[in-house]
């Protein structure tokens, strides 16, 4: 910007004149800026819509794939067994008796004041021959318990008060319990080193008078088909039997000599919920398009009626997407209307899901109901993908095209900024030159006026 030249000679407000001329020439740029704002809002709305279509693609495709509606529930006829469903479950029914519960091996030592050997060392041996030697810093039972708890023996130790001996000295016991249940985790405890245990010279802790085995480590056991020629017992180190049948785990809670029926059946509630969620996801998109395509009326200047379109009003790509999605969800399947499984159309152009109708259709013929639902889900998935595919989706392409237009407009706006800046400089130069010329003319006028006045004065003196 040059320095102000307003009215130095001409008295004109040249800054206002230049600003008015620039504003007139900037009208195309102003229109472009307005279009960038409008188009950016449209792109943002279309991107949000595209995200919804992409999510619908994933949701519908999951239902449409083979096994997509394999939704099961597991029930037990007794609280003696808890059943949990997992992936790969199949409809089945098992009769089991619970013969044993898993338990952790546990024993308690005879009363003692401190560890009876020096150095303070003991060894634990398991049925598989594994031996773990544990040594304490002192003969204190606290130190021994600490050493056991922090060793690799897999055993918890606690010092328990046990009265006094005949001399009045305090006595204590060590209670030792396997950290894990099962027969394989049962153990024997010895006073001495591994070498002494192997040599047979170590004292067995259980052999000392006053010691006791509280529980013997054992596996849980259930029997399938008890009382038949196919009777079969199964064991587990814990009370949980993983994958006792495809996709089903059971946990035994108490003994049950009477057979417990564990049943895996299709979960109509989950399938109904899946159908409802699909219809709801379709409705979210249809509703979003409808809302942003609505033309609203109002009053213009002078009270005249006016109308204002939504962001998607006149957007053919969006309109086509809505039509295709609605058709995919509502077109007949093998000559039957989706309404037969509770997917109804409304006068507003969206869907209404009737869970009771679906449940009734599913109860009557689950195979047919699932087939129709999966066919609809497959059509919806294909349609949504054709719209939102990140490479060649129709809406994706529309967004990319609109972004290209916005980028081009922004580039033109920048060019206009340079053009207008140059034009302002040019106008300022013109008006500056005008003021300079007018100043010169004014100076010449003053000189001539002075000369004429001087000549008039000389004439009057003669």
Tab-separated table of C-alpha atoms in Angstrom:
chain	number	residue	atom	x	y	z
A	1	UNK	CA	0.000	0.000	0.000
A	2	UNK	CA	1.333	3.469	-0.891
A	3	UNK	CA	0.977	6.432	1.425
A	4	UNK	CA	-2.362	8.254	1.498
A	5	UNK	CA	-2.951	10.861	-1.268
A	6	UNK	CA	-6.563	11.738	-0.461
A	7	UNK	CA	-7.509	15.322	-1.435
A	8	UNK	CA	-3.975	16.763	-1.553
A	9	UNK	CA	-4.908	18.738	-4.620
A	10	UNK	CA	-8.137	17.436	-6.079
A	11	UNK	CA	-10.006	17.056	-2.802
A	12	UNK	CA	-11.131	13.602	-3.948
A	13	UNK	CA	-11.390	10.643	-1.499
A	14	UNK	CA	-9.128	8.566	-3.705
A	15	UNK	CA	-8.798	5.713	-1.141
A	16	UNK	CA	-12.573	5.225	-1.141
A	17	UNK	CA	-12.642	5.434	-4.956
A	18	UNK	CA	-9.897	2.809	-5.292
A	19	UNK	CA	-11.548	0.537	-2.711
A	20	UNK	CA	-14.849	0.758	-4.604
A	21	UNK	CA	-13.161	-0.076	-7.915
A	22	UNK	CA	-11.282	-3.012	-6.343
A	23	UNK	CA	-14.492	-4.305	-4.723
A	24	UNK	CA	-16.227	-4.213	-8.101
A	25	UNK	CA	-13.391	-6.087	-9.769
A	26	UNK	CA	-13.263	-8.594	-6.847
A	27	UNK	CA	-16.851	-9.759	-7.313
A	28	UNK	CA	-15.833	-12.922	-9.220
A	29	UNK	CA	-13.386	-13.762	-6.406
A	30	UNK	CA	-16.082	-13.140	-3.783
A	31	UNK	CA	-18.382	-15.533	-5.629
A	32	UNK	CA	-15.602	-18.125	-5.726
A	33	UNK	CA	-14.983	-17.764	-1.987
A	34	UNK	CA	-18.686	-18.291	-1.328
A	35	UNK	CA	-18.673	-21.400	-3.511
A	36	UNK	CA	-15.636	-22.782	-1.642
A	37	UNK	CA	-17.504	-22.411	1.662
A	38	UNK	CA	-20.613	-24.105	0.255
A	39	UNK	CA	-18.698	-26.881	-1.483
A	40	UNK	CA	-16.543	-27.531	1.583
A	41	UNK	CA	-19.680	-28.007	3.688
A	42	UNK	CA	-21.021	-30.391	1.031
A	43	UNK	CA	-17.784	-32.398	0.957
A	44	UNK	CA	-17.758	-32.670	4.755
A	45	UNK	CA	-21.349	-33.942	4.733
A	46	UNK	CA	-20.635	-36.432	1.943
A	47	UNK	CA	-17.520	-37.708	3.731
A	48	UNK	CA	-19.575	-38.313	6.883
A	49	UNK	CA	-22.206	-40.120	4.803
A	50	UNK	CA	-19.511	-42.179	3.089
A	51	UNK	CA	-18.183	-43.247	6.488
A	52	UNK	CA	-21.658	-44.491	7.416
A	53	UNK	CA	-21.890	-46.453	4.158
A	54	UNK	CA	-18.455	-48.013	4.804
A	55	UNK	CA	-19.489	-49.086	8.310
A	56	UNK	CA	-22.706	-50.544	6.900
A	57	UNK	CA	-20.648	-52.507	4.366
A	58	UNK	CA	-18.685	-54.164	7.147
A	59	UNK	CA	-21.745	-54.828	9.291
A	60	UNK	CA	-23.861	-56.299	6.486
A	61	UNK	CA	-21.008	-58.364	5.036
A	62	UNK	CA	-20.416	-59.983	8.442
A	63	UNK	CA	-24.033	-61.153	8.528
A	64	UNK	CA	-24.048	-62.243	4.893
A	65	UNK	CA	-20.951	-64.464	5.039
A	66	UNK	CA	-21.206	-68.206	5.623
A	67	UNK	CA	-21.812	-68.733	9.327
A	68	UNK	CA	-22.575	-65.048	9.830
A	69	UNK	CA	-25.787	-65.949	11.640
A	70	UNK	CA	-24.383	-68.885	13.565
A	71	UNK	CA	-25.418	-67.432	16.890
A	72	UNK	CA	-25.844	-69.917	19.695
A	73	UNK	CA	-26.622	-70.027	23.380
A	74	UNK	CA	-25.597	-72.609	25.964
A	75	UNK	CA	-27.803	-73.710	28.839
A	76	UNK	CA	-27.359	-76.139	31.704
A	77	UNK	CA	-30.083	-78.024	33.546
A	78	UNK	CA	-28.233	-77.701	36.856
A	79	UNK	CA	-26.033	-75.209	38.651
A	80	UNK	CA	-23.535	-78.036	39.014
A	81	UNK	CA	-22.250	-77.044	35.559
A	82	UNK	CA	-21.874	-73.623	33.948
A	83	UNK	CA	-21.629	-73.596	30.159
A	84	UNK	CA	-19.966	-70.875	28.067
A	85	UNK	CA	-20.351	-70.506	24.316
A	86	UNK	CA	-17.484	-69.666	21.968
A	87	UNK	CA	-16.537	-69.550	18.295
A	88	UNK	CA	-17.393	-72.592	16.214
A	89	UNK	CA	-20.280	-73.739	18.393
A	90	UNK	CA	-22.790	-76.160	16.934
A	91	UNK	CA	-26.218	-77.242	18.071
A	92	UNK	CA	-25.836	-80.196	20.430
A	93	UNK	CA	-26.872	-81.637	23.775
A	94	UNK	CA	-24.599	-83.434	26.227
A	95	UNK	CA	-25.470	-85.407	29.384
A	96	UNK	CA	-22.712	-85.289	31.986
A	97	UNK	CA	-22.257	-86.406	35.563
A	98	UNK	CA	-19.750	-84.546	37.751
A	99	UNK	CA	-17.627	-87.145	39.580
A	100	UNK	CA	-14.799	-85.052	40.994
A	101	UNK	CA	-13.897	-81.411	41.488
A	102	UNK	CA	-10.335	-80.256	40.955
A	103	UNK	CA	-8.460	-79.455	44.134
A	104	UNK	CA	-5.022	-78.201	45.047
A	105	UNK	CA	-2.689	-80.432	47.066
A	106	UNK	CA	-2.233	-79.104	50.592
A	107	UNK	CA	-0.411	-80.254	53.741
A	108	UNK	CA	0.660	-78.899	57.099
A	109	UNK	CA	3.905	-79.634	58.906
A	110	UNK	CA	4.313	-80.820	62.480
A	111	UNK	CA	4.716	-78.060	65.119
A	112	UNK	CA	8.226	-76.612	65.348
A	113	UNK	CA	9.992	-73.582	66.717
A	114	UNK	CA	12.301	-73.158	63.716
A	115	UNK	CA	13.498	-75.150	60.765
A	116	UNK	CA	15.119	-78.345	62.084
A	117	UNK	CA	18.112	-78.509	59.725
A	118	UNK	CA	21.096	-76.299	59.175
A	119	UNK	CA	21.433	-74.933	56.577
A	120	UNK	CA	17.676	-74.249	56.295
A	121	UNK	CA	16.799	-76.077	53.104
A	122	UNK	CA	13.925	-78.185	51.807
A	123	UNK	CA	12.986	-79.888	48.562
A	124	UNK	CA	9.645	-80.309	46.813
A	125	UNK	CA	9.075	-83.214	44.427
A	126	UNK	CA	6.213	-83.716	41.977
A	127	UNK	CA	4.853	-86.919	40.489
A	128	UNK	CA	6.683	-86.360	37.200
A	129	UNK	CA	10.009	-86.356	39.046
A	130	UNK	CA	10.518	-82.597	38.984
A	131	UNK	CA	12.360	-81.451	42.123
A	132	UNK	CA	12.777	-77.896	43.398
A	133	UNK	CA	15.238	-77.040	46.162
A	134	UNK	CA	14.455	-74.040	48.391
A	135	UNK	CA	16.834	-72.516	50.922
A	136	UNK	CA	16.239	-69.756	53.469
A	137	UNK	CA	18.720	-67.236	54.830
A	138	UNK	CA	18.051	-68.369	58.420
A	139	UNK	CA	16.159	-71.113	60.194
A	140	UNK	CA	13.244	-68.751	60.824
A	141	UNK	CA	9.956	-70.154	59.573
A	142	UNK	CA	9.112	-66.663	58.292
A	143	UNK	CA	12.240	-66.763	56.115
A	144	UNK	CA	11.424	-70.283	54.957
A	145	UNK	CA	7.861	-69.293	54.040
A	146	UNK	CA	9.200	-66.257	52.167
A	147	UNK	CA	11.715	-68.394	50.257
A	148	UNK	CA	9.036	-70.936	49.277
A	149	UNK	CA	6.602	-68.250	48.105
A	150	UNK	CA	9.268	-66.679	45.898
A	151	UNK	CA	10.648	-69.912	44.466
A	152	UNK	CA	9.777	-71.821	41.305
A	153	UNK	CA	8.162	-74.639	43.279
A	154	UNK	CA	4.631	-73.392	42.549
A	155	UNK	CA	3.653	-73.645	46.207
A	156	UNK	CA	2.229	-71.118	48.660
A	157	UNK	CA	3.481	-71.250	52.249
A	158	UNK	CA	2.126	-69.606	55.387
A	159	UNK	CA	3.327	-69.786	59.001
A	160	UNK	CA	0.521	-70.672	61.413
A	161	UNK	CA	0.735	-70.364	65.232
A	162	UNK	CA	0.466	-73.745	66.999
A	163	UNK	CA	0.584	-73.068	70.741
A	164	UNK	CA	3.632	-73.789	72.944
A	165	UNK	CA	5.693	-76.894	73.708
A	166	UNK	CA	6.324	-78.426	77.145
A	167	UNK	CA	8.991	-75.810	77.799
A	168	UNK	CA	6.621	-72.987	76.987
A	169	UNK	CA	8.357	-72.141	73.736
A	170	UNK	CA	6.038	-70.915	70.925
A	171	UNK	CA	5.373	-73.475	68.205
A	172	UNK	CA	4.431	-72.939	64.563
A	173	UNK	CA	3.475	-74.969	61.532
A	174	UNK	CA	4.013	-74.371	57.813
A	175	UNK	CA	0.893	-74.862	55.718
A	176	UNK	CA	1.884	-75.664	52.154
A	177	UNK	CA	-0.593	-75.489	49.258
A	178	UNK	CA	-0.037	-75.979	45.524
A	179	UNK	CA	-0.752	-72.798	43.594
A	180	UNK	CA	-2.546	-74.799	40.877
A	181	UNK	CA	-5.108	-77.555	41.139
A	182	UNK	CA	-4.764	-80.989	39.579
A	183	UNK	CA	-3.053	-84.314	40.109
A	184	UNK	CA	0.079	-83.182	38.264
A	185	UNK	CA	0.609	-80.405	40.834
A	186	UNK	CA	0.514	-82.700	43.889
A	187	UNK	CA	3.828	-82.713	45.735
A	188	UNK	CA	5.896	-84.228	48.521
A	189	UNK	CA	8.005	-82.027	50.814
A	190	UNK	CA	11.346	-82.999	52.364
A	191	UNK	CA	13.787	-81.623	54.899
A	192	UNK	CA	17.024	-81.525	52.928
A	193	UNK	CA	18.590	-80.970	49.549
A	194	UNK	CA	17.726	-82.523	46.192
A	195	UNK	CA	20.802	-84.749	46.526
A	196	UNK	CA	19.630	-85.961	49.916
A	197	UNK	CA	16.151	-86.658	48.553
A	198	UNK	CA	17.607	-88.687	45.697
A	199	UNK	CA	19.895	-90.518	48.115
A	200	UNK	CA	16.938	-91.343	50.333
A	201	UNK	CA	18.416	-89.598	53.372
A	202	UNK	CA	16.083	-86.579	53.493
A	203	UNK	CA	13.242	-86.635	56.008
A	204	UNK	CA	9.751	-86.510	54.507
A	205	UNK	CA	7.801	-83.634	56.006
A	206	UNK	CA	4.619	-85.745	55.929
A	207	UNK	CA	6.357	-88.537	57.843
A	208	UNK	CA	6.992	-86.416	60.915
A	209	UNK	CA	4.512	-87.024	63.717
A	210	UNK	CA	1.950	-84.240	63.931
A	211	UNK	CA	2.001	-83.421	60.197
A	212	UNK	CA	-1.016	-84.024	57.976
A	213	UNK	CA	-2.122	-84.064	54.364
A	214	UNK	CA	-5.121	-81.753	54.181
A	215	UNK	CA	-6.070	-82.394	50.564
A	216	UNK	CA	-4.633	-84.558	47.857
A	217	UNK	CA	-4.226	-82.791	44.544
A	218	UNK	CA	-6.717	-84.147	42.031
A	219	UNK	CA	-8.210	-83.451	38.622
A	220	UNK	CA	-11.835	-82.648	37.992
A	221	UNK	CA	-13.721	-85.466	36.305
A	222	UNK	CA	-16.944	-85.665	34.344
A	223	UNK	CA	-18.542	-88.644	32.682
A	224	UNK	CA	-20.355	-88.506	29.377
A	225	UNK	CA	-23.223	-90.864	28.599
A	226	UNK	CA	-23.021	-92.520	32.021
A	227	UNK	CA	-24.627	-96.010	32.224
A	228	UNK	CA	-24.334	-96.674	28.489
A	229	UNK	CA	-21.850	-98.687	26.476
A	230	UNK	CA	-20.359	-95.359	25.295
A	231	UNK	CA	-19.641	-94.138	28.862
A	232	UNK	CA	-16.515	-91.984	28.841
A	233	UNK	CA	-14.737	-90.106	31.620
A	234	UNK	CA	-12.829	-86.882	30.956
A	235	UNK	CA	-10.461	-85.148	33.360
A	236	UNK	CA	-9.154	-81.599	33.683
A	237	UNK	CA	-6.491	-80.138	35.962
A	238	UNK	CA	-8.890	-77.280	36.696
A	239	UNK	CA	-12.658	-77.172	37.081
A	240	UNK	CA	-12.958	-75.827	33.537
A	241	UNK	CA	-13.118	-78.195	30.584
A	242	UNK	CA	-12.147	-76.232	27.471
A	243	UNK	CA	-13.799	-77.179	24.172
A	244	UNK	CA	-15.562	-80.240	25.575
A	245	UNK	CA	-17.543	-79.903	22.355
A	246	UNK	CA	-16.906	-77.498	19.420
A	247	UNK	CA	-17.192	-73.939	20.692
A	248	UNK	CA	-18.319	-74.776	24.234
A	249	UNK	CA	-16.470	-74.694	27.557
A	250	UNK	CA	-17.932	-75.964	30.809
A	251	UNK	CA	-17.038	-75.263	34.435
A	252	UNK	CA	-18.019	-77.746	37.112
A	253	UNK	CA	-19.182	-76.200	40.388
A	254	UNK	CA	-20.247	-79.181	42.510
A	255	UNK	CA	-20.620	-82.953	42.349
A	256	UNK	CA	-23.644	-84.300	40.532
A	257	UNK	CA	-24.215	-88.050	40.274
A	258	UNK	CA	-27.349	-87.344	38.254
A	259	UNK	CA	-26.801	-86.399	34.599
A	260	UNK	CA	-26.727	-82.667	33.833
A	261	UNK	CA	-27.977	-81.686	30.378
A	262	UNK	CA	-25.795	-79.093	28.647
A	263	UNK	CA	-27.558	-77.840	25.538
A	264	UNK	CA	-26.301	-75.646	22.715
A	265	UNK	CA	-29.060	-74.188	20.557
A	266	UNK	CA	-29.526	-71.331	18.131
A	267	UNK	CA	-30.079	-68.020	19.896
A	268	UNK	CA	-33.167	-66.493	18.329
A	269	UNK	CA	-32.727	-63.361	20.432
A	270	UNK	CA	-29.260	-62.669	19.030
A	271	UNK	CA	-30.385	-63.245	15.445
A	272	UNK	CA	-33.376	-60.940	15.970
A	273	UNK	CA	-31.060	-58.291	17.424
A	274	UNK	CA	-28.737	-58.640	14.404
A	275	UNK	CA	-31.678	-58.093	12.026
A	276	UNK	CA	-32.819	-55.076	14.024
A	277	UNK	CA	-29.318	-53.567	14.046
A	278	UNK	CA	-29.037	-53.987	10.263
A	279	UNK	CA	-32.376	-52.271	9.681
A	280	UNK	CA	-31.388	-49.517	12.108
A	281	UNK	CA	-28.043	-48.917	10.335
A	282	UNK	CA	-29.844	-48.639	6.983
A	283	UNK	CA	-32.345	-46.214	8.540
A	284	UNK	CA	-29.581	-43.987	9.904
A	285	UNK	CA	-28.275	-43.472	6.366
A	286	UNK	CA	-31.705	-43.028	4.786
A	287	UNK	CA	-32.655	-40.535	7.496
A	288	UNK	CA	-29.415	-38.600	7.131
A	289	UNK	CA	-29.932	-38.223	3.378
A	290	UNK	CA	-33.593	-37.264	3.814
A	291	UNK	CA	-32.793	-34.611	6.435
A	292	UNK	CA	-30.031	-33.008	4.380
A	293	UNK	CA	-32.079	-33.085	1.175
A	294	UNK	CA	-35.157	-31.369	2.605
A	295	UNK	CA	-36.162	-28.013	1.118
A	296	UNK	CA	-37.315	-25.552	3.779
A	297	UNK	CA	-39.624	-22.600	3.085
A	298	UNK	CA	-39.380	-19.112	4.535
A	299	UNK	CA	-39.925	-15.427	3.846
A	300	UNK	CA	-37.655	-13.382	1.657
A	301	UNK	CA	-37.200	-9.632	1.250
A	302	UNK	CA	-40.509	-7.787	1.335
A	303	UNK	CA	-42.344	-10.794	2.701
A	304	UNK	CA	-42.042	-12.826	-0.498
A	305	UNK	CA	-41.953	-16.606	-0.148
A	306	UNK	CA	-38.534	-18.298	-0.417
A	307	UNK	CA	-37.158	-21.815	-0.299
A	308	UNK	CA	-33.790	-23.127	0.840
A	309	UNK	CA	-32.435	-26.526	-0.119
A	310	UNK	CA	-30.348	-28.812	2.077
A	311	UNK	CA	-26.740	-29.765	1.413
A	312	UNK	CA	-27.815	-32.831	-0.569
A	313	UNK	CA	-30.664	-31.162	-2.472
A	314	UNK	CA	-30.065	-31.803	-6.165
A	315	UNK	CA	-27.107	-34.112	-5.451
A	316	UNK	CA	-27.776	-36.932	-7.896
A	317	UNK	CA	-25.026	-39.204	-6.567
A	318	UNK	CA	-26.501	-39.047	-3.065
A	319	UNK	CA	-30.048	-39.451	-4.350
A	320	UNK	CA	-29.040	-42.509	-6.388
A	321	UNK	CA	-27.265	-43.972	-3.354
A	322	UNK	CA	-30.408	-43.608	-1.272
A	323	UNK	CA	-32.571	-45.276	-3.911
A	324	UNK	CA	-30.158	-48.181	-4.356
A	325	UNK	CA	-29.840	-48.772	-0.614
A	326	UNK	CA	-33.600	-48.665	-0.076
A	327	UNK	CA	-34.112	-51.132	-2.937
A	328	UNK	CA	-31.412	-53.488	-1.612
A	329	UNK	CA	-33.117	-53.606	1.786
A	330	UNK	CA	-36.730	-53.892	0.625
A	331	UNK	CA	-36.784	-55.762	-2.705
A	332	UNK	CA	-38.481	-59.199	-2.601
A	333	UNK	CA	-36.410	-62.311	-1.975
A	334	UNK	CA	-37.514	-65.331	-4.023
A	335	UNK	CA	-40.839	-63.598	-4.545
A	336	UNK	CA	-41.403	-62.912	-0.834
A	337	UNK	CA	-41.456	-59.471	0.746
A	338	UNK	CA	-38.955	-58.709	3.540
A	339	UNK	CA	-42.055	-57.762	5.541
A	340	UNK	CA	-42.518	-61.498	6.142
A	341	UNK	CA	-39.544	-61.301	8.506
A	342	UNK	CA	-40.518	-57.929	9.966
A	343	UNK	CA	-38.600	-55.555	7.667
A	344	UNK	CA	-41.305	-53.099	6.596
A	345	UNK	CA	-41.272	-49.905	4.547
A	346	UNK	CA	-42.920	-46.709	5.760
A	347	UNK	CA	-44.534	-43.757	4.004
A	348	UNK	CA	-41.494	-41.687	4.974
A	349	UNK	CA	-39.282	-43.843	2.768
A	350	UNK	CA	-37.416	-45.677	5.482
A	351	UNK	CA	-37.643	-48.991	7.330
A	352	UNK	CA	-39.572	-50.181	10.365
A	353	UNK	CA	-38.435	-53.401	12.021
A	354	UNK	CA	-40.985	-55.589	13.806
A	355	UNK	CA	-39.091	-57.834	16.216
A	356	UNK	CA	-42.200	-59.887	17.046
A	357	UNK	CA	-42.837	-60.722	13.385
A	358	UNK	CA	-39.195	-61.700	12.925
A	359	UNK	CA	-39.221	-63.872	16.037
A	360	UNK	CA	-42.392	-65.626	14.871
A	361	UNK	CA	-40.952	-66.240	11.403
A	362	UNK	CA	-37.712	-67.511	12.936
A	363	UNK	CA	-39.540	-69.853	15.288
A	364	UNK	CA	-41.597	-71.244	12.383
A	365	UNK	CA	-38.717	-71.751	9.949
A	366	UNK	CA	-35.301	-70.552	11.146
A	367	UNK	CA	-33.546	-71.711	7.985
A	368	UNK	CA	-35.868	-69.718	5.714
A	369	UNK	CA	-35.745	-66.639	7.973
A	370	UNK	CA	-31.948	-66.701	8.083
A	371	UNK	CA	-31.723	-67.211	4.313
A	372	UNK	CA	-33.892	-64.152	3.645
A	373	UNK	CA	-31.990	-62.037	6.177
A	374	UNK	CA	-28.615	-63.072	4.739
A	375	UNK	CA	-29.800	-62.354	1.184
A	376	UNK	CA	-30.866	-58.855	2.237
A	377	UNK	CA	-27.602	-58.361	4.125
A	378	UNK	CA	-25.625	-59.470	1.065
A	379	UNK	CA	-27.478	-57.004	-1.190
A	380	UNK	CA	-27.010	-54.197	1.319
A	381	UNK	CA	-23.286	-54.987	1.661
A	382	UNK	CA	-22.743	-54.998	-2.119
A	383	UNK	CA	-24.696	-51.762	-2.560
A	384	UNK	CA	-22.939	-49.988	0.299
A	385	UNK	CA	-19.546	-51.105	-1.040
A	386	UNK	CA	-20.329	-49.825	-4.553
A	387	UNK	CA	-21.069	-46.450	-2.983
A	388	UNK	CA	-18.269	-46.175	-0.411
A	389	UNK	CA	-15.389	-48.227	-1.846
A	390	UNK	CA	-12.235	-46.147	-1.205
A	391	UNK	CA	-11.071	-46.556	-4.807
A	392	UNK	CA	-14.080	-46.621	-7.098
A	393	UNK	CA	-17.105	-46.033	-4.887
A	394	UNK	CA	-19.639	-43.653	-6.450
A	395	UNK	CA	-19.752	-41.349	-3.432
A	396	UNK	CA	-15.989	-41.576	-2.986
A	397	UNK	CA	-15.506	-40.442	-6.575
A	398	UNK	CA	-17.982	-37.596	-6.079
A	399	UNK	CA	-16.078	-36.420	-3.005
A	400	UNK	CA	-12.764	-36.563	-4.859
A	401	UNK	CA	-14.219	-34.608	-7.768
A	402	UNK	CA	-15.624	-31.942	-5.477
A	403	UNK	CA	-12.316	-31.688	-3.601
A	404	UNK	CA	-10.569	-31.134	-6.937
A	405	UNK	CA	-12.987	-28.289	-7.725
A	406	UNK	CA	-12.350	-26.708	-4.313
A	407	UNK	CA	-8.584	-26.937	-4.809
A	408	UNK	CA	-8.919	-25.282	-8.237
A	409	UNK	CA	-11.096	-22.510	-6.812
A	410	UNK	CA	-8.627	-21.872	-3.986
A	411	UNK	CA	-5.821	-21.603	-6.531
A	412	UNK	CA	-7.882	-19.084	-8.531
A	413	UNK	CA	-8.631	-17.105	-5.356
A	414	UNK	CA	-4.903	-16.819	-4.671
A	415	UNK	CA	-4.346	-15.662	-8.265
A	416	UNK	CA	-7.095	-13.074	-7.802
A	417	UNK	CA	-5.369	-11.790	-4.658
A	418	UNK	CA	-2.220	-11.142	-6.694
A	419	UNK	CA	-4.226	-9.628	-9.563
A	420	UNK	CA	-6.161	-7.305	-7.249
A	421	UNK	CA	-3.007	-6.271	-5.423
A	422	UNK	CA	-1.430	-5.322	-8.763
A	423	UNK	CA	-4.604	-3.499	-9.806
A	424	UNK	CA	-4.628	-1.524	-6.538
A	425	UNK	CA	-1.008	-0.524	-7.094
A	426	UNK	CA	-1.849	0.547	-10.645
A	427	UNK	CA	-4.837	2.660	-9.522
A	428	UNK	CA	-2.797	4.250	-6.753
A	429	UNK	CA	-0.133	5.171	-9.322
A	430	UNK	CA	-2.784	6.683	-11.618
A	431	UNK	CA	-4.353	8.768	-8.889
A	432	UNK	CA	-0.971	9.801	-7.541
A	433	UNK	CA	0.011	10.962	-11.024
A	434	UNK	CA	-3.318	12.788	-11.302
A	435	UNK	CA	-2.682	14.657	-8.060
A	436	UNK	CA	0.845	15.518	-9.172
A	437	UNK	CA	-0.377	16.826	-12.539
A	438	UNK	CA	-3.185	18.789	-10.909
A	439	UNK	CA	-0.681	20.234	-8.456
A	440	UNK	CA	1.536	21.366	-11.346
A	441	UNK	CA	-1.414	22.869	-13.148
A	442	UNK	CA	-2.475	24.624	-9.972
A	443	UNK	CA	1.042	26.029	-9.576
A	444	UNK	CA	1.042	27.239	-13.183
A	445	UNK	CA	-2.376	28.802	-12.678
A	446	UNK	CA	-1.139	30.608	-9.587
A	447	UNK	CA	1.921	31.901	-11.484
A	448	UNK	CA	-0.206	33.106	-14.413
A	449	UNK	CA	-2.670	34.735	-12.082
A	450	UNK	CA	0.204	36.507	-10.349
A	451	UNK	CA	1.663	37.672	-13.687
A	452	UNK	CA	-1.697	39.001	-14.874
A	453	UNK	CA	-2.246	40.790	-11.600
A	454	UNK	CA	1.220	42.323	-11.864
A	455	UNK	CA	0.547	43.530	-15.398
A	456	UNK	CA	-2.817	45.016	-14.357
A	457	UNK	CA	-1.141	46.896	-11.536
A	458	UNK	CA	1.570	48.307	-13.880
A	459	UNK	CA	-1.060	49.491	-16.372
A	460	UNK	CA	-3.028	51.328	-13.741
A	461	UNK	CA	0.049	53.284	-12.642
A	462	UNK	CA	0.697	54.782	-16.076
